[in-house]
PDB file of N, CA and C in Angstrom:
ATOM      1  N   VAL C   1       7.616  -6.345  12.884  1.00  0.00           N
ATOM      2  CA  VAL C   1       7.976  -5.263  11.991  1.00  0.00           C
ATOM      3  C   VAL C   1       8.681  -4.194  12.820  1.00  0.00           C
ATOM      4  N   TYR C   2       9.876  -3.836  12.404  1.00  0.00           N
ATOM      5  CA  TYR C   2      10.621  -2.762  13.049  1.00  0.00           C
ATOM      6  C   TYR C   2      10.633  -1.583  12.095  1.00  0.00           C
ATOM      7  N   ASP C   3      10.047  -0.461  12.489  1.00  0.00           N
ATOM      8  CA  ASP C   3       9.941   0.705  11.616  1.00  0.00           C
ATOM      9  C   ASP C   3      10.954   1.796  11.948  1.00  0.00           C
ATOM     10  N   GLY C   4      11.965   1.456  12.697  1.00  0.00           N
ATOM     11  CA  GLY C   4      12.964   2.439  13.096  1.00  0.00           C
ATOM     12  C   GLY C   4      12.804   2.870  14.536  1.00  0.00           C
ATOM     13  N   ALA C   5      11.622   2.633  15.111  1.00  0.00           N
ATOM     14  CA  ALA C   5      11.381   2.998  16.501  1.00  0.00           C
ATOM     15  C   ALA C   5      10.611   1.916  17.247  1.00  0.00           C
ATOM     16  N   ASN C   6       9.596   1.362  16.610  1.00  0.00           N
ATOM     17  CA  ASN C   6       8.736   0.379  17.260  1.00  0.00           C
ATOM     18  C   ASN C   6       8.887  -1.001  16.636  1.00  0.00           C
ATOM     19  N   THR C   7       8.634  -2.009  17.450  1.00  0.00           N
ATOM     20  CA  THR C   7       8.662  -3.387  16.981  1.00  0.00           C
ATOM     21  C   THR C   7       7.276  -3.978  17.174  1.00  0.00           C
ATOM     22  N   ASN C   8       6.710  -4.538  16.121  1.00  0.00           N
ATOM     23  CA  ASN C   8       5.420  -5.219  16.208  1.00  0.00           C
ATOM     24  C   ASN C   8       5.583  -6.650  15.753  1.00  0.00           C
ATOM     25  N   LEU C   9       5.057  -7.569  16.525  1.00  0.00           N
ATOM     26  CA  LEU C   9       5.056  -8.978  16.181  1.00  0.00           C
ATOM     27  C   LEU C   9       3.652  -9.332  15.720  1.00  0.00           C
ATOM     28  N   TYR C  10       3.538  -9.926  14.547  1.00  0.00           N
ATOM     29  CA  TYR C  10       2.243 -10.318  14.011  1.00  0.00           C
ATOM     30  C   TYR C  10       2.062 -11.816  14.180  1.00  0.00           C
ATOM     31  N   VAL C  11       0.920 -12.210  14.717  1.00  0.00           N
ATOM     32  CA  VAL C  11       0.550 -13.618  14.827  1.00  0.00           C
ATOM     33  C   VAL C  11      -0.786 -13.775  14.119  1.00  0.00           C
ATOM     34  N   ASN C  12      -0.778 -14.496  13.004  1.00  0.00           N
ATOM     35  CA  ASN C  12      -1.982 -14.688  12.186  1.00  0.00           C
ATOM     36  C   ASN C  12      -2.653 -13.359  11.853  1.00  0.00           C
ATOM     37  N   THR C  13      -1.904 -12.418  11.393  1.00  0.00           N
ATOM     38  CA  THR C  13      -2.297 -11.074  10.936  1.00  0.00           C
ATOM     39  C   THR C  13      -2.657 -10.112  12.061  1.00  0.00           C
ATOM     40  N   VAL C  14      -2.555 -10.511  13.305  1.00  0.00           N
ATOM     41  CA  VAL C  14      -2.892  -9.629  14.418  1.00  0.00           C
ATOM     42  C   VAL C  14      -1.593  -9.090  15.012  1.00  0.00           C
ATOM     43  N   ALA C  15      -1.496  -7.756  15.060  1.00  0.00           N
ATOM     44  CA  ALA C  15      -0.286  -7.114  15.587  1.00  0.00           C
ATOM     45  C   ALA C  15      -0.412  -6.912  17.085  1.00  0.00           C
ATOM     46  N   GLY C  16       0.663  -7.165  17.770  1.00  0.00           N
ATOM     47  CA  GLY C  16       0.742  -6.878  19.195  1.00  0.00           C
ATOM     48  C   GLY C  16       2.072  -6.203  19.448  1.00  0.00           C
ATOM     49  N   THR C  17       2.062  -5.074  20.081  1.00  0.00           N
ATOM     50  CA  THR C  17       3.310  -4.352  20.313  1.00  0.00           C
ATOM     51  C   THR C  17       4.155  -5.117  21.316  1.00  0.00           C
ATOM     52  N   VAL C  18       5.376  -5.391  20.947  1.00  0.00           N
ATOM     53  CA  VAL C  18       6.295  -6.133  21.805  1.00  0.00           C
ATOM     54  C   VAL C  18       7.107  -5.170  22.649  1.00  0.00           C
ATOM     55  N   GLY C  19       7.346  -3.995  22.139  1.00  0.00           N
ATOM     56  CA  GLY C  19       8.134  -3.028  22.889  1.00  0.00           C
ATOM     57  C   GLY C  19       8.713  -1.981  21.974  1.00  0.00           C
ATOM     58  N   ILE C  20       9.340  -1.011  22.556  1.00  0.00           N
ATOM     59  CA  ILE C  20       9.990   0.044  21.794  1.00  0.00           C
ATOM     60  C   ILE C  20      11.488  -0.165  21.905  1.00  0.00           C
ATOM     61  N   LEU C  21      12.142  -0.212  20.778  1.00  0.00           N
ATOM     62  CA  LEU C  21      13.593  -0.379  20.776  1.00  0.00           C
ATOM     63  C   LEU C  21      14.254   0.966  21.011  1.00  0.00           C
ATOM     64  N   THR C  22      15.259   0.968  21.865  1.00  0.00           N
ATOM     65  CA  THR C  22      15.966   2.218  22.124  1.00  0.00           C
ATOM     66  C   THR C  22      17.203   2.353  21.258  1.00  0.00           C
ATOM     67  N   GLY C  23      17.711   1.238  20.744  1.00  0.00           N
ATOM     68  CA  GLY C  23      18.892   1.283  19.890  1.00  0.00           C
ATOM     69  C   GLY C  23      18.499   1.087  18.440  1.00  0.00           C
ATOM     70  N   THR C  24      19.444   0.654  17.662  1.00  0.00           N
ATOM     71  CA  THR C  24      19.171   0.376  16.258  1.00  0.00           C
ATOM     72  C   THR C  24      19.327  -1.116  16.002  1.00  0.00           C
ATOM     73  N   CYS C  25      18.589  -1.608  15.038  1.00  0.00           N
ATOM     74  CA  CYS C  25      18.731  -3.006  14.635  1.00  0.00           C
ATOM     75  C   CYS C  25      19.954  -3.124  13.741  1.00  0.00           C
ATOM     76  N   THR C  26      20.743  -4.135  13.975  1.00  0.00           N
ATOM     77  CA  THR C  26      21.902  -4.362  13.121  1.00  0.00           C
ATOM     78  C   THR C  26      21.835  -5.770  12.555  1.00  0.00           C
ATOM     79  N   LYS C  27      22.441  -5.948  11.419  1.00  0.00           N
ATOM     80  CA  LYS C  27      22.480  -7.265  10.797  1.00  0.00           C
ATOM     81  C   LYS C  27      23.450  -8.184  11.527  1.00  0.00           C
ATOM     82  N   LEU C  28      24.262  -7.627  12.401  1.00  0.00           N
ATOM     83  CA  LEU C  28      25.260  -8.423  13.109  1.00  0.00           C
ATOM     84  C   LEU C  28      24.714  -9.054  14.380  1.00  0.00           C
ATOM     85  N   ALA C  29      23.545  -8.605  14.824  1.00  0.00           N
ATOM     86  CA  ALA C  29      22.993  -9.114  16.075  1.00  0.00           C
ATOM     87  C   ALA C  29      22.381 -10.496  15.864  1.00  0.00           C
ATOM     88  N   ASP C  30      22.492 -11.348  16.887  1.00  0.00           N
ATOM     89  CA  ASP C  30      21.875 -12.667  16.841  1.00  0.00           C
ATOM     90  C   ASP C  30      20.370 -12.534  17.019  1.00  0.00           C
ATOM     91  N   LEU C  31      19.635 -13.446  16.431  1.00  0.00           N
ATOM     92  CA  LEU C  31      18.180 -13.464  16.552  1.00  0.00           C
ATOM     93  C   LEU C  31      17.792 -14.584  17.499  1.00  0.00           C
ATOM     94  N   TYR C  32      17.085 -14.231  18.553  1.00  0.00           N
ATOM     95  CA  TYR C  32      16.604 -15.217  19.507  1.00  0.00           C
ATOM     96  C   TYR C  32      15.087 -15.179  19.513  1.00  0.00           C
ATOM     97  N   ILE C  33      14.484 -16.344  19.511  1.00  0.00           N
ATOM     98  CA  ILE C  33      13.030 -16.434  19.631  1.00  0.00           C
ATOM     99  C   ILE C  33      12.765 -17.106  20.972  1.00  0.00           C
ATOM    100  N   SER C  34      12.705 -16.283  21.991  1.00  0.00           N
ATOM    101  CA  SER C  34      12.492 -16.761  23.352  1.00  0.00           C
ATOM    102  C   SER C  34      12.364 -15.542  24.252  1.00  0.00           C
ATOM    103  N   GLN C  35      12.298 -15.792  25.529  1.00  0.00           N
ATOM    104  CA  GLN C  35      12.238 -14.692  26.479  1.00  0.00           C
ATOM    105  C   GLN C  35      13.435 -14.805  27.409  1.00  0.00           C
ATOM    106  N   ALA C  36      14.327 -13.853  27.311  1.00  0.00           N
ATOM    107  CA  ALA C  36      15.552 -13.823  28.127  1.00  0.00           C
ATOM    108  C   ALA C  36      16.290 -15.145  28.015  1.00  0.00           C
ATOM    109  N   SER C  37      16.483 -15.858  29.111  1.00  0.00           N
ATOM    110  CA  SER C  37      17.238 -17.114  29.067  1.00  0.00           C
ATOM    111  C   SER C  37      16.329 -18.332  28.908  1.00  0.00           C
ATOM    112  N   ASN C  38      15.036 -18.119  28.729  1.00  0.00           N
ATOM    113  CA  ASN C  38      14.099 -19.238  28.576  1.00  0.00           C
ATOM    114  C   ASN C  38      14.080 -19.725  27.137  1.00  0.00           C
ATOM    115  N   ASP C  39      13.994 -21.034  26.968  1.00  0.00           N
ATOM    116  CA  ASP C  39      13.857 -21.601  25.630  1.00  0.00           C
ATOM    117  C   ASP C  39      12.434 -21.410  25.135  1.00  0.00           C
ATOM    118  N   PHE C  40      12.283 -21.383  23.824  1.00  0.00           N
ATOM    119  CA  PHE C  40      10.953 -21.274  23.225  1.00  0.00           C
ATOM    120  C   PHE C  40      10.310 -22.648  23.233  1.00  0.00           C
ATOM    121  N   ALA C  41       9.135 -22.767  23.801  1.00  0.00           N
ATOM    122  CA  ALA C  41       8.418 -24.042  23.842  1.00  0.00           C
ATOM    123  C   ALA C  41       7.192 -23.922  22.945  1.00  0.00           C
ATOM    124  N   GLY C  42       7.256 -24.485  21.772  1.00  0.00           N
ATOM    125  CA  GLY C  42       6.125 -24.409  20.859  1.00  0.00           C
ATOM    126  C   GLY C  42       6.582 -24.625  19.438  1.00  0.00           C
ATOM    127  N   TYR C  43       5.680 -24.376  18.508  1.00  0.00           N
ATOM    128  CA  TYR C  43       5.969 -24.562  17.093  1.00  0.00           C
ATOM    129  C   TYR C  43       5.904 -23.226  16.374  1.00  0.00           C
ATOM    130  N   ILE C  44       6.799 -23.036  15.449  1.00  0.00           N
ATOM    131  CA  ILE C  44       6.757 -21.871  14.577  1.00  0.00           C
ATOM    132  C   ILE C  44       6.524 -22.408  13.179  1.00  0.00           C
ATOM    133  N   ASP C  45       5.357 -22.098  12.636  1.00  0.00           N
ATOM    134  CA  ASP C  45       4.998 -22.598  11.310  1.00  0.00           C
ATOM    135  C   ASP C  45       5.714 -21.824  10.221  1.00  0.00           C
ATOM    136  N   GLU C  46       5.825 -20.519  10.404  1.00  0.00           N
ATOM    137  CA  GLU C  46       6.465 -19.690   9.383  1.00  0.00           C
ATOM    138  C   GLU C  46       7.053 -18.455  10.040  1.00  0.00           C
ATOM    139  N   LEU C  47       8.242 -18.110   9.603  1.00  0.00           N
ATOM    140  CA  LEU C  47       8.921 -16.912  10.088  1.00  0.00           C
ATOM    141  C   LEU C  47       9.474 -16.188   8.876  1.00  0.00           C
ATOM    142  N   ARG C  48       9.182 -14.904   8.766  1.00  0.00           N
ATOM    143  CA  ARG C  48       9.699 -14.112   7.646  1.00  0.00           C
ATOM    144  C   ARG C  48      10.577 -12.990   8.175  1.00  0.00           C
ATOM    145  N   ILE C  49      11.716 -12.837   7.542  1.00  0.00           N
ATOM    146  CA  ILE C  49      12.629 -11.746   7.882  1.00  0.00           C
ATOM    147  C   ILE C  49      12.884 -10.964   6.606  1.00  0.00           C
ATOM    148  N   SER C  50      12.674  -9.663   6.666  1.00  0.00           N
ATOM    149  CA  SER C  50      12.813  -8.815   5.489  1.00  0.00           C
ATOM    150  C   SER C  50      13.567  -7.557   5.870  1.00  0.00           C
ATOM    151  N   ASP C  51      14.203  -6.932   4.899  1.00  0.00           N
ATOM    152  CA  ASP C  51      14.890  -5.670   5.177  1.00  0.00           C
ATOM    153  C   ASP C  51      13.984  -4.469   4.927  1.00  0.00           C
ATOM    154  N   THR C  52      12.687  -4.724   4.772  1.00  0.00           N
ATOM    155  CA  THR C  52      11.700  -3.674   4.541  1.00  0.00           C
ATOM    156  C   THR C  52      10.605  -3.772   5.595  1.00  0.00           C
ATOM    157  N   ALA C  53      10.243  -2.643   6.195  1.00  0.00           N
ATOM    158  CA  ALA C  53       9.126  -2.637   7.144  1.00  0.00           C
ATOM    159  C   ALA C  53       7.829  -2.771   6.355  1.00  0.00           C
ATOM    160  N   ARG C  54       7.119  -3.861   6.540  1.00  0.00           N
ATOM    161  CA  ARG C  54       5.892  -4.141   5.793  1.00  0.00           C
ATOM    162  C   ARG C  54       4.685  -3.536   6.495  1.00  0.00           C
ATOM    163  N   SER C  55       3.680  -3.160   5.695  1.00  0.00           N
ATOM    164  CA  SER C  55       2.450  -2.602   6.256  1.00  0.00           C
ATOM    165  C   SER C  55       1.566  -3.727   6.782  1.00  0.00           C
ATOM    166  N   ALA C  56       0.616  -3.362   7.621  1.00  0.00           N
ATOM    167  CA  ALA C  56      -0.335  -4.344   8.147  1.00  0.00           C
ATOM    168  C   ALA C  56      -1.131  -4.974   7.010  1.00  0.00           C
ATOM    169  N   ASN C  57      -1.488  -4.188   5.986  1.00  0.00           N
ATOM    170  CA  ASN C  57      -2.218  -4.735   4.835  1.00  0.00           C
ATOM    171  C   ASN C  57      -1.379  -5.757   4.086  1.00  0.00           C
ATOM    172  N   TRP C  58      -0.085  -5.491   3.904  1.00  0.00           N
ATOM    173  CA  TRP C  58       0.792  -6.427   3.208  1.00  0.00           C
ATOM    174  C   TRP C  58       0.880  -7.739   3.984  1.00  0.00           C
ATOM    175  N   ILE C  59       1.056  -7.641   5.287  1.00  0.00           N
ATOM    176  CA  ILE C  59       1.165  -8.840   6.122  1.00  0.00           C
ATOM    177  C   ILE C  59      -0.129  -9.635   6.078  1.00  0.00           C
ATOM    178  N   SER C  60      -1.253  -8.952   6.186  1.00  0.00           N
ATOM    179  CA  SER C  60      -2.550  -9.630   6.143  1.00  0.00           C
ATOM    180  C   SER C  60      -2.783 -10.315   4.803  1.00  0.00           C
ATOM    181  N   THR C  61      -2.480  -9.624   3.711  1.00  0.00           N
ATOM    182  CA  THR C  61      -2.703 -10.193   2.378  1.00  0.00           C
ATOM    183  C   THR C  61      -1.820 -11.401   2.128  1.00  0.00           C
ATOM    184  N   THR C  62      -0.550 -11.329   2.486  1.00  0.00           N
ATOM    185  CA  THR C  62       0.328 -12.478   2.251  1.00  0.00           C
ATOM    186  C   THR C  62      -0.082 -13.670   3.106  1.00  0.00           C
ATOM    187  N   PHE C  63      -0.579 -13.416   4.301  1.00  0.00           N
ATOM    188  CA  PHE C  63      -1.068 -14.511   5.145  1.00  0.00           C
ATOM    189  C   PHE C  63      -2.320 -15.132   4.535  1.00  0.00           C
ATOM    190  N   GLU C  64      -3.279 -14.284   4.159  1.00  0.00           N
ATOM    191  CA  GLU C  64      -4.558 -14.789   3.650  1.00  0.00           C
ATOM    192  C   GLU C  64      -4.407 -15.522   2.323  1.00  0.00           C
ATOM    193  N   THR C  65      -3.478 -15.092   1.459  1.00  0.00           N
ATOM    194  CA  THR C  65      -3.313 -15.781   0.176  1.00  0.00           C
ATOM    195  C   THR C  65      -2.786 -17.195   0.369  1.00  0.00           C
ATOM    196  N   GLN C  66      -2.065 -17.437   1.444  1.00  0.00           N
ATOM    197  CA  GLN C  66      -1.590 -18.791   1.717  1.00  0.00           C
ATOM    198  C   GLN C  66      -2.574 -19.579   2.567  1.00  0.00           C
ATOM    199  N   ASP C  67      -3.275 -18.896   3.460  1.00  0.00           N
ATOM    200  CA  ASP C  67      -4.221 -19.565   4.342  1.00  0.00           C
ATOM    201  C   ASP C  67      -5.486 -19.983   3.597  1.00  0.00           C
ATOM    202  N   ASP C  68      -5.980 -19.126   2.684  1.00  0.00           N
ATOM    203  CA  ASP C  68      -7.199 -19.413   1.922  1.00  0.00           C
ATOM    204  C   ASP C  68      -7.039 -18.893   0.498  1.00  0.00           C
ATOM    205  N   PRO C  69      -6.267 -19.592  -0.353  1.00  0.00           N
ATOM    206  CA  PRO C  69      -5.994 -19.080  -1.700  1.00  0.00           C
ATOM    207  C   PRO C  69      -7.238 -18.918  -2.561  1.00  0.00           C
ATOM    208  N   ASP C  70      -8.278 -19.716  -2.323  1.00  0.00           N
ATOM    209  CA  ASP C  70      -9.496 -19.597  -3.131  1.00  0.00           C
ATOM    210  C   ASP C  70     -10.218 -18.271  -2.905  1.00  0.00           C
ATOM    211  N   ALA C  71      -9.938 -17.605  -1.801  1.00  0.00           N
ATOM    212  CA  ALA C  71     -10.545 -16.297  -1.551  1.00  0.00           C
ATOM    213  C   ALA C  71      -9.918 -15.218  -2.431  1.00  0.00           C
ATOM    214  N   PHE C  72      -8.729 -15.477  -2.993  1.00  0.00           N
ATOM    215  CA  PHE C  72      -8.024 -14.493  -3.806  1.00  0.00           C
ATOM    216  C   PHE C  72      -7.941 -14.866  -5.275  1.00  0.00           C
ATOM    217  N   MET C  73      -8.266 -16.104  -5.607  1.00  0.00           N
ATOM    218  CA  MET C  73      -8.168 -16.555  -6.998  1.00  0.00           C
ATOM    219  C   MET C  73      -9.478 -17.197  -7.415  1.00  0.00           C
ATOM    220  N   SER C  74      -9.777 -17.097  -8.665  1.00  0.00           N
ATOM    221  CA  SER C  74     -10.929 -17.822  -9.205  1.00  0.00           C
ATOM    222  C   SER C  74     -10.482 -18.537 -10.467  1.00  0.00           C
ATOM    223  N   TRP C  75     -11.015 -19.699 -10.659  1.00  0.00           N
ATOM    224  CA  TRP C  75     -10.643 -20.526 -11.799  1.00  0.00           C
ATOM    225  C   TRP C  75     -11.806 -20.560 -12.765  1.00  0.00           C
ATOM    226  N   GLY C  76     -11.558 -20.209 -14.005  1.00  0.00           N
ATOM    227  CA  GLY C  76     -12.592 -20.232 -15.036  1.00  0.00           C
ATOM    228  C   GLY C  76     -12.509 -21.510 -15.842  1.00  0.00           C
ATOM    229  N   GLY C  77     -13.406 -21.608 -16.791  1.00  0.00           N
ATOM    230  CA  GLY C  77     -13.404 -22.765 -17.669  1.00  0.00           C
ATOM    231  C   GLY C  77     -12.238 -22.712 -18.644  1.00  0.00           C
ATOM    232  N   GLU C  78     -11.944 -23.848 -19.230  1.00  0.00           N
ATOM    233  CA  GLU C  78     -10.855 -23.933 -20.191  1.00  0.00           C
ATOM    234  C   GLU C  78     -11.249 -23.226 -21.476  1.00  0.00           C
ATOM    235  N   GLN C  79     -10.324 -22.485 -22.057  1.00  0.00           N
ATOM    236  CA  GLN C  79     -10.587 -21.795 -23.311  1.00  0.00           C
ATOM    237  C   GLN C  79     -10.091 -22.645 -24.466  1.00  0.00           C
ATOM    238  N   ASN C  80     -10.867 -22.647 -25.539  1.00  0.00           N
ATOM    239  CA  ASN C  80     -10.503 -23.431 -26.718  1.00  0.00           C
ATOM    240  C   ASN C  80      -9.762 -22.567 -27.730  1.00  0.00           C
ATOM    241  N   VAL C  81      -8.832 -23.179 -28.450  1.00  0.00           N
ATOM    242  CA  VAL C  81      -8.108 -22.505 -29.524  1.00  0.00           C
ATOM    243  C   VAL C  81      -8.989 -22.557 -30.766  1.00  0.00           C
ATOM    244  N   PRO C  82      -9.138 -21.438 -31.495  1.00  0.00           N
ATOM    245  CA  PRO C  82      -9.967 -21.469 -32.703  1.00  0.00           C
ATOM    246  C   PRO C  82      -9.405 -22.450 -33.733  1.00  0.00           C
ATOM    247  N   THR C  83     -10.303 -23.089 -34.473  1.00  0.00           N
ATOM    248  CA  THR C  83      -9.853 -24.073 -35.468  1.00  0.00           C
ATOM    249  C   THR C  83      -9.215 -23.403 -36.674  1.00  0.00           C
ATOM    250  N   ASN C  84      -9.636 -22.190 -37.028  1.00  0.00           N
ATOM    251  CA  ASN C  84      -9.071 -21.450 -38.158  1.00  0.00           C
ATOM    252  C   ASN C  84      -8.579 -20.093 -37.673  1.00  0.00           C
ATOM    253  N   PRO C  85      -7.409 -20.034 -37.055  1.00  0.00           N
ATOM    254  CA  PRO C  85      -6.935 -18.740 -36.551  1.00  0.00           C
ATOM    255  C   PRO C  85      -6.615 -17.783 -37.696  1.00  0.00           C
ATOM    256  N   PHE C  86      -6.828 -16.478 -37.457  1.00  0.00           N
ATOM    257  CA  PHE C  86      -6.549 -15.446 -38.451  1.00  0.00           C
ATOM    258  C   PHE C  86      -5.103 -14.999 -38.285  1.00  0.00           C
ATOM    259  N   ILE C  87      -4.336 -15.070 -39.344  1.00  0.00           N
ATOM    260  CA  ILE C  87      -2.934 -14.644 -39.321  1.00  0.00           C
ATOM    261  C   ILE C  87      -2.765 -13.534 -40.345  1.00  0.00           C
ATOM    262  N   SER C  88      -2.182 -12.423 -39.918  1.00  0.00           N
ATOM    263  CA  SER C  88      -2.007 -11.261 -40.782  1.00  0.00           C
ATOM    264  C   SER C  88      -0.522 -11.023 -41.029  1.00  0.00           C
ATOM    265  N   LYS C  89      -0.191 -10.469 -42.208  1.00  0.00           N
ATOM    266  CA  LYS C  89       1.205 -10.172 -42.543  1.00  0.00           C
ATOM    267  C   LYS C  89       1.369  -8.689 -42.856  1.00  0.00           C
ATOM    268  N   HIS C  90       0.884  -7.823 -41.992  1.00  0.00           N
ATOM    269  CA  HIS C  90       1.027  -6.383 -42.202  1.00  0.00           C
ATOM    270  C   HIS C  90       2.410  -5.921 -41.759  1.00  0.00           C
ATOM    271  N   LEU C  91       2.980  -4.994 -42.500  1.00  0.00           N
ATOM    272  CA  LEU C  91       4.256  -4.400 -42.127  1.00  0.00           C
ATOM    273  C   LEU C  91       4.004  -3.212 -41.219  1.00  0.00           C
ATOM    274  N   ILE C  92       4.827  -3.058 -40.207  1.00  0.00           N
ATOM    275  CA  ILE C  92       4.646  -1.955 -39.267  1.00  0.00           C
ATOM    276  C   ILE C  92       5.071  -0.635 -39.891  1.00  0.00           C
ATOM    277  N   CYS C  93       6.204  -0.591 -40.583  1.00  0.00           N
ATOM    278  CA  CYS C  93       6.725   0.641 -41.176  1.00  0.00           C
ATOM    279  C   CYS C  93       7.128   0.377 -42.627  1.00  0.00           C
ATOM    280  N   PRO C  94       6.201   0.347 -43.573  1.00  0.00           N
ATOM    281  CA  PRO C  94       6.573   0.043 -44.957  1.00  0.00           C
ATOM    282  C   PRO C  94       7.503   1.084 -45.570  1.00  0.00           C
ATOM    283  N   ASP C  95       7.434   2.364 -45.168  1.00  0.00           N
ATOM    284  CA  ASP C  95       8.306   3.402 -45.732  1.00  0.00           C
ATOM    285  C   ASP C  95       9.770   3.146 -45.386  1.00  0.00           C
ATOM    286  N   ILE C  96      10.034   2.654 -44.185  1.00  0.00           N
ATOM    287  CA  ILE C  96      11.415   2.373 -43.784  1.00  0.00           C
ATOM    288  C   ILE C  96      11.984   1.248 -44.637  1.00  0.00           C
ATOM    289  N   ILE C  97      11.186   0.260 -44.906  1.00  0.00           N
ATOM    290  CA  ILE C  97      11.657  -0.875 -45.704  1.00  0.00           C
ATOM    291  C   ILE C  97      11.934  -0.447 -47.144  1.00  0.00           C
ATOM    292  N   LYS C  98      11.104   0.445 -47.702  1.00  0.00           N
ATOM    293  CA  LYS C  98      11.311   0.922 -49.075  1.00  0.00           C
ATOM    294  C   LYS C  98      12.631   1.678 -49.197  1.00  0.00           C
ATOM    295  N   LYS C  99      13.007   2.433 -48.149  1.00  0.00           N
ATOM    296  CA  LYS C  99      14.211   3.258 -48.191  1.00  0.00           C
ATOM    297  C   LYS C  99      15.466   2.495 -47.775  1.00  0.00           C
ATOM    298  N   ALA C 100      15.309   1.300 -47.239  1.00  0.00           N
ATOM    299  CA  ALA C 100      16.466   0.540 -46.763  1.00  0.00           C
ATOM    300  C   ALA C 100      17.311   0.065 -47.928  1.00  0.00           C
ATOM    301  N   LYS C 101      18.612   0.093 -47.745  1.00  0.00           N
ATOM    302  CA  LYS C 101      19.541  -0.392 -48.765  1.00  0.00           C
ATOM    303  C   LYS C 101      19.760  -1.883 -48.535  1.00  0.00           C
ATOM    304  N   ILE C 102      19.369  -2.657 -49.471  1.00  0.00           N
ATOM    305  CA  ILE C 102      19.536  -4.104 -49.368  1.00  0.00           C
ATOM    306  C   ILE C 102      20.733  -4.493 -50.201  1.00  0.00           C
ATOM    307  N   ARG C 103      21.686  -5.189 -49.637  1.00  0.00           N
ATOM    308  CA  ARG C 103      22.901  -5.584 -50.341  1.00  0.00           C
ATOM    309  C   ARG C 103      22.854  -7.041 -50.677  1.00  0.00           C
TER     310      ARG C 103
END
């Protein structure tokens, strides 16, 4: 997360400060995932790039909803449709209809 001054890299919802940027981030700059001239040796399961600096809570919640969705959702029993549903034919504005000119 780059907030205009600091850059934080989150790994499994844990933030670690990578450094302070002295310049500005531009959309024209290349993105490298490595250290200087060294290649990255490992796996990247997911990488997100956004034009909005996200909060630690947002990052944690989006990670947890994918890592353990049952912790955020609960499934209830199936609901049945009534056999004799009630249907009403009330007019919302009967005065407007009375005054309307029907051709």
